[in-house]
Amino acid sequence: VAAWSGEQVSVWLGTTGYPQYVAAFRENDIDGLALISLGRDDLTEMGVKSVGHRLAILRARDAHGEA
């Protein structure tokens, strides 16, 4: 995950079921290193308003990192 480009993060986000946030991730230059550092507050600041969506994105990130 850490070596992912911003485009790879965008593809991953789309496959996790949250393509509506791809533009926000791109606008905020989220690459793999940034993705592994993201927290709930960061996602809120980026416009992910749903608590459930924030938690699901972080869980998917953590699960992918363990794979």
PDB file of C-alpha atoms in Angstrom:
ATOM      1  CA  VAL A   1       0.000   0.000   0.000  1.00  0.00           C
ATOM      2  CA  ALA A   2       2.757   2.451   0.924  1.00  0.00           C
ATOM      3  CA  ALA A   3       4.209   2.273  -2.595  1.00  0.00           C
ATOM      4  CA  TRP A   4       0.889   3.021  -4.326  1.00  0.00           C
ATOM      5  CA  SER A   5       0.562   6.037  -6.579  1.00  0.00           C
ATOM      6  CA  GLY A   6      -2.373   8.382  -6.266  1.00  0.00           C
ATOM      7  CA  GLU A   7      -3.975   6.635  -9.236  1.00  0.00           C
ATOM      8  CA  GLN A   8      -3.648   3.243  -7.546  1.00  0.00           C
ATOM      9  CA  VAL A   9      -5.286   4.670  -4.419  1.00  0.00           C
ATOM     10  CA  SER A  10      -8.125   6.016  -6.580  1.00  0.00           C
ATOM     11  CA  VAL A  11      -8.668   2.616  -8.203  1.00  0.00           C
ATOM     12  CA  TRP A  12      -8.631   0.913  -4.792  1.00  0.00           C
ATOM     13  CA  LEU A  13     -11.121   3.422  -3.373  1.00  0.00           C
ATOM     14  CA  GLY A  14     -13.471   2.759  -6.278  1.00  0.00           C
ATOM     15  CA  THR A  15     -13.263  -0.989  -5.764  1.00  0.00           C
ATOM     16  CA  THR A  16     -14.017  -0.636  -2.051  1.00  0.00           C
ATOM     17  CA  GLY A  17     -17.403   0.827  -2.975  1.00  0.00           C
ATOM     18  CA  TYR A  18     -16.668   4.514  -2.394  1.00  0.00           C
ATOM     19  CA  PRO A  19     -16.026   6.002  -5.843  1.00  0.00           C
ATOM     20  CA  GLN A  20     -17.780   9.208  -4.781  1.00  0.00           C
ATOM     21  CA  TYR A  21     -14.656  10.137  -2.784  1.00  0.00           C
ATOM     22  CA  VAL A  22     -12.100   9.586  -5.554  1.00  0.00           C
ATOM     23  CA  ALA A  23     -12.085  13.279  -6.524  1.00  0.00           C
ATOM     24  CA  ALA A  24     -11.465  14.340  -2.911  1.00  0.00           C
ATOM     25  CA  PHE A  25      -8.574  11.886  -2.597  1.00  0.00           C
ATOM     26  CA  ARG A  26      -7.068  13.216  -5.833  1.00  0.00           C
ATOM     27  CA  GLU A  27      -7.559  16.860  -4.821  1.00  0.00           C
ATOM     28  CA  ASN A  28      -5.718  16.114  -1.581  1.00  0.00           C
ATOM     29  CA  ASP A  29      -2.860  14.216  -3.267  1.00  0.00           C
ATOM     30  CA  ILE A  30      -3.526  10.986  -1.391  1.00  0.00           C
ATOM     31  CA  ASP A  31      -0.999   8.370  -2.443  1.00  0.00           C
ATOM     32  CA  GLY A  32      -0.141   5.166  -0.618  1.00  0.00           C
ATOM     33  CA  LEU A  33       2.002   6.823   2.037  1.00  0.00           C
ATOM     34  CA  ALA A  34      -0.707   9.377   2.743  1.00  0.00           C
ATOM     35  CA  LEU A  35      -3.372   6.663   2.780  1.00  0.00           C
ATOM     36  CA  ILE A  36      -1.651   4.705   5.540  1.00  0.00           C
ATOM     37  CA  SER A  37      -1.435   7.881   7.630  1.00  0.00           C
ATOM     38  CA  LEU A  38      -5.068   8.961   7.178  1.00  0.00           C
ATOM     39  CA  GLY A  39      -7.304   9.158  10.216  1.00  0.00           C
ATOM     40  CA  ARG A  40     -10.967   9.883  10.781  1.00  0.00           C
ATOM     41  CA  ASP A  41     -10.361  13.617  11.176  1.00  0.00           C
ATOM     42  CA  ASP A  42      -8.481  13.743   7.867  1.00  0.00           C
ATOM     43  CA  LEU A  43     -11.351  12.035   6.084  1.00  0.00           C
ATOM     44  CA  THR A  44     -13.816  14.467   7.645  1.00  0.00           C
ATOM     45  CA  GLU A  45     -11.724  17.397   6.441  1.00  0.00           C
ATOM     46  CA  MET A  46     -11.689  15.873   2.959  1.00  0.00           C
ATOM     47  CA  GLY A  47     -15.494  15.770   2.876  1.00  0.00           C
ATOM     48  CA  VAL A  48     -16.286  12.205   3.949  1.00  0.00           C
ATOM     49  CA  LYS A  49     -19.207  13.202   6.171  1.00  0.00           C
ATOM     50  CA  SER A  50     -20.618   9.782   6.966  1.00  0.00           C
ATOM     51  CA  VAL A  51     -19.102   8.184  10.056  1.00  0.00           C
ATOM     52  CA  GLY A  52     -19.919   4.783   8.585  1.00  0.00           C
ATOM     53  CA  HIS A  53     -18.076   5.600   5.363  1.00  0.00           C
ATOM     54  CA  ARG A  54     -15.028   6.896   7.261  1.00  0.00           C
ATOM     55  CA  LEU A  55     -14.846   3.759   9.363  1.00  0.00           C
ATOM     56  CA  ALA A  56     -15.386   1.488   6.358  1.00  0.00           C
ATOM     57  CA  ILE A  57     -12.621   3.187   4.352  1.00  0.00           C
ATOM     58  CA  LEU A  58     -10.198   2.884   7.256  1.00  0.00           C
ATOM     59  CA  ARG A  59     -11.153  -0.770   7.855  1.00  0.00           C
ATOM     60  CA  ALA A  60     -10.688  -1.561   4.159  1.00  0.00           C
ATOM     61  CA  ARG A  61      -7.299   0.150   4.198  1.00  0.00           C
ATOM     62  CA  ASP A  62      -6.219  -1.770   7.284  1.00  0.00           C
ATOM     63  CA  ALA A  63      -7.490  -5.077   5.904  1.00  0.00           C
ATOM     64  CA  HIS A  64      -5.668  -4.517   2.621  1.00  0.00           C
ATOM     65  CA  GLY A  65      -2.453  -3.743   4.453  1.00  0.00           C
ATOM     66  CA  GLU A  66      -2.710  -7.044   6.317  1.00  0.00           C
ATOM     67  CA  ALA A  67      -3.303  -9.078   3.138  1.00  0.00           C
TER      68      ALA A  67
END
